[in-house]
Short mmCIF file of C-alpha atoms in Angstrom, two decimals:
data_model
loop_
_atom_site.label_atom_id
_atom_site.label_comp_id
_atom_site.label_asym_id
_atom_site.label_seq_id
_atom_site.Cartn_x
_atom_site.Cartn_y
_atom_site.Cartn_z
CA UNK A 1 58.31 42.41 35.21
CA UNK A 2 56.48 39.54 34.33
CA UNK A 3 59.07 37.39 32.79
CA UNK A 4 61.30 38.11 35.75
CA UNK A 5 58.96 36.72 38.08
CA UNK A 6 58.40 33.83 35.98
CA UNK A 7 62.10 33.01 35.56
CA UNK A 8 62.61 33.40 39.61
CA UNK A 9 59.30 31.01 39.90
CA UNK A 10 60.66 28.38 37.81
CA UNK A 11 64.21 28.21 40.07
CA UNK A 12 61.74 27.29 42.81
CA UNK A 13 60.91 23.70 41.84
CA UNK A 14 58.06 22.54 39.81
CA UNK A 15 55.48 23.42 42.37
CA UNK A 16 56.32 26.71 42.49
CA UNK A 17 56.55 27.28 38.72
CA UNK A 18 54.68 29.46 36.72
CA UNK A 19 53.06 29.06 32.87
CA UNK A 20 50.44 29.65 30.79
CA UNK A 21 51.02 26.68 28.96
CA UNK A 22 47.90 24.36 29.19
CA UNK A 23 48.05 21.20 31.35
CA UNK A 24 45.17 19.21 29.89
CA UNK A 25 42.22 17.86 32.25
CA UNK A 26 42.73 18.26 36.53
CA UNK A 27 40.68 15.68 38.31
CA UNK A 28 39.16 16.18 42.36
CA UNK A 29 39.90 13.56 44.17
CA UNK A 30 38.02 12.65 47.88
CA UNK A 31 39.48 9.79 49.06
CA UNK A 32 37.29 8.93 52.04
CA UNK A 33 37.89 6.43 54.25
CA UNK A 34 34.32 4.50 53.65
CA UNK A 35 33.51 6.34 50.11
CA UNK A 36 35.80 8.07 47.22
CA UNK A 37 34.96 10.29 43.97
CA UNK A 38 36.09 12.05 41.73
CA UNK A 39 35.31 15.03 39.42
CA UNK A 40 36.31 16.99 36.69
CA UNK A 41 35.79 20.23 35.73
CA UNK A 42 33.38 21.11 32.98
CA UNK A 43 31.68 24.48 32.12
CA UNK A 44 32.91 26.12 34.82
CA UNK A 45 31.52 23.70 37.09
CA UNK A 46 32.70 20.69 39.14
CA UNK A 47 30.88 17.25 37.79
CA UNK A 48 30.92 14.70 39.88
CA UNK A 49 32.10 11.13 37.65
CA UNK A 50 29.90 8.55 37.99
CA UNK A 51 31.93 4.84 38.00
CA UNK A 52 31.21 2.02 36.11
CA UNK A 53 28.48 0.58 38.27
CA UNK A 54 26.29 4.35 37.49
CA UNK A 55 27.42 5.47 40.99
CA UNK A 56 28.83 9.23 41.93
CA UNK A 57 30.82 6.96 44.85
CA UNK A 58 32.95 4.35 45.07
CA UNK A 59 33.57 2.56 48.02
CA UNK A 60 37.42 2.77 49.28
CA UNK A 61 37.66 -1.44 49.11
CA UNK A 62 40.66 -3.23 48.06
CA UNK A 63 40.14 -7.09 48.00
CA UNK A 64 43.01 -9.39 47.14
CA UNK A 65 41.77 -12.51 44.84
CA UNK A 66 43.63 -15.99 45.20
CA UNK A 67 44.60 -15.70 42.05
CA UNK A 68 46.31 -11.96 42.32
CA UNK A 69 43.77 -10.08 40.75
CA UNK A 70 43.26 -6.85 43.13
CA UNK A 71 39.33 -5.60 42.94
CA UNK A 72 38.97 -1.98 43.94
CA UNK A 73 35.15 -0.52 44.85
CA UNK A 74 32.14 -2.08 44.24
CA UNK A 75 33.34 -5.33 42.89
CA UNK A 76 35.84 -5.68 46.16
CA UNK A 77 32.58 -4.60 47.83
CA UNK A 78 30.64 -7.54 46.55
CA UNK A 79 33.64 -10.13 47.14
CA UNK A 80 33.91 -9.19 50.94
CA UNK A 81 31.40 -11.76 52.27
CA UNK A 82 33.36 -14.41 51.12
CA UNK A 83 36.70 -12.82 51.25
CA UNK A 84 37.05 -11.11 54.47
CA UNK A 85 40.28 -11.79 55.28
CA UNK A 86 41.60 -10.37 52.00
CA UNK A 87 39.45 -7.43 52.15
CA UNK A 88 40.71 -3.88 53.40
CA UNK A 89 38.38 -1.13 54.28
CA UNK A 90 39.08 1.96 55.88
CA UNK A 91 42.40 1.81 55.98
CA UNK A 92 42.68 5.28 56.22
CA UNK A 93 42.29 5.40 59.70
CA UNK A 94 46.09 3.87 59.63
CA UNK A 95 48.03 6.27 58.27
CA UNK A 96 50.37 7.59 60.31
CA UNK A 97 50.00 5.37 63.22
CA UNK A 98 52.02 3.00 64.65
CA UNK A 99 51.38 -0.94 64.89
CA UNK A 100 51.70 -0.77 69.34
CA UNK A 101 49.12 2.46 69.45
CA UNK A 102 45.95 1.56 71.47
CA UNK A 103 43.66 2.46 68.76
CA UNK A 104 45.14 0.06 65.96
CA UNK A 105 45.23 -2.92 69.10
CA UNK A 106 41.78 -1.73 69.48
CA UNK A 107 40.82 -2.18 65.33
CA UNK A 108 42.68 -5.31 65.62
CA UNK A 109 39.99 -7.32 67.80
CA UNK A 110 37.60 -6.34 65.41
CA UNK A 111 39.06 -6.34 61.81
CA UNK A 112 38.63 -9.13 59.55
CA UNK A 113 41.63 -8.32 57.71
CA UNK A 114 45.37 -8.20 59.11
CA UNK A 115 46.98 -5.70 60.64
CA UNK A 116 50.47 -6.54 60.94
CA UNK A 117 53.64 -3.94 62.08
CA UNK A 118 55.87 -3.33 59.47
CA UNK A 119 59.82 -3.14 59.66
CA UNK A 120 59.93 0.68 60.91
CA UNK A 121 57.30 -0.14 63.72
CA UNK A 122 53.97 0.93 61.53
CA UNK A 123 50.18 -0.27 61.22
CA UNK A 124 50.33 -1.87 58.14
CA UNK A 125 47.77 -4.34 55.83
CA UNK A 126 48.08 -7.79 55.17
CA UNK A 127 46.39 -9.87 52.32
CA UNK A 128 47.19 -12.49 50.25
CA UNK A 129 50.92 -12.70 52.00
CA UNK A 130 51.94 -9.38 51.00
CA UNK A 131 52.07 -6.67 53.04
CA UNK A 132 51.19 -3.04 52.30
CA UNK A 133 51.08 0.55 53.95
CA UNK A 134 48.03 2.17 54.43
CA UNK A 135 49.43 4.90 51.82
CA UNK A 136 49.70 1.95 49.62
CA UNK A 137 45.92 0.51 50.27
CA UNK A 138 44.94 4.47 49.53
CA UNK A 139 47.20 4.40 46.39
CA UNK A 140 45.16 1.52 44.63
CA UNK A 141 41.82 3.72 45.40
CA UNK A 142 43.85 6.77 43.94
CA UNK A 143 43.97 4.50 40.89
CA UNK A 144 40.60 3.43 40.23
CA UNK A 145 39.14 7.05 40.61
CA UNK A 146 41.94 8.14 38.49
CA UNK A 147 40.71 4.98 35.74
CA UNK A 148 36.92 6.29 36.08
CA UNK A 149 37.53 9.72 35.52
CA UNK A 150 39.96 8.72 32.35
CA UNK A 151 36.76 6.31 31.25
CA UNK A 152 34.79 9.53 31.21
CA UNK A 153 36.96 12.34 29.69
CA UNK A 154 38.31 9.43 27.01
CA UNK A 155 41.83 10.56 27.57
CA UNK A 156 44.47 10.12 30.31
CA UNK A 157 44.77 12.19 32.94
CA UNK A 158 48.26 13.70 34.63
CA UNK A 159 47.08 16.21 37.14
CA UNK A 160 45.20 15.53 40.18
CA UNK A 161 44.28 17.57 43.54
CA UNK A 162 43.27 14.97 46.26
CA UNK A 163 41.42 15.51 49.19
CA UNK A 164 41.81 13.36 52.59
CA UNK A 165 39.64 14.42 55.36
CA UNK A 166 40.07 13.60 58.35
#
């Protein structure tokens, strides 16, 4: 019966598991490639989170201070017009491709930011002197939705389901 079929689940891996047991707060993620948010659910319905500038979106920014501090949204936003070459922006649109692809030579001419190829022959970022995957540039976004929707709820949050359209 039921316990039999939760037993077999649970041999499947973690995804495949089964329980009843409650997992505390899920967050919606859209990582966009101009715009992210996030939302939680809350009487039976999804709320979109505003972030901490009163906006229901956040703009997918990473910019890379001279002194290390990493800005994500609307404060990287603000920093871009002096900070351009530390800036990343739709980064997105890398994933997946590699450095010698037409369309990244293309971006290349007219990105203010670096795009260098990394050791396996990818687009990757550079700013500051470090070097990071697009994954990684949509990792640090990841975060600060994650940060706004813990903000909100008050708590920290462990479960996620992230959406990337295309």
């Amino acid at each position: 019966g039921a316990l039999r079929s939760r037993v077999a689940a649970s041999r499947q891996g973690p995804v495949a598991r089964l329980s009843s047991a409650p997992i505390g707060d899920v967050i919606g993620i859209d990582l966009g490639t101009t715009n992210s948010c996030v939302a939680v659910m809350e009487a039976g319905s999804a709320k979109v989170i505003e972030n901490a500038e009163g906006q229901r979106t956040t703009p997918s920014i990473i910019g890379f201070q001279e002194n290390g501090e990493r800005l994500v949204g609307t404060p990287a936003k603000r920093q871009a017009v002096t900070n351009p070459r530390h800036t990343l922006f739709a980064t997105k649109r890398l994933i997946g491709r590699r450095f010698d692809d037409p369309y990244v030579q293309k971006d290349m001419a007219s990105c203010p930011y670096t795009i260098v190829r990394s050791d396996g022959g990818d687009a990757w970022v550079e700013a500051q002197g470090q070097k990071y995957s697009p994954s990684q540039a949509g990792a640090f976004v990841l975060g600060k939705m994650k940060e706004t929707a813990e903000a909100y709820l008050g708590r920290p949050v462990g479960h996620a389901v992230v959406t990337v359209p295309a």
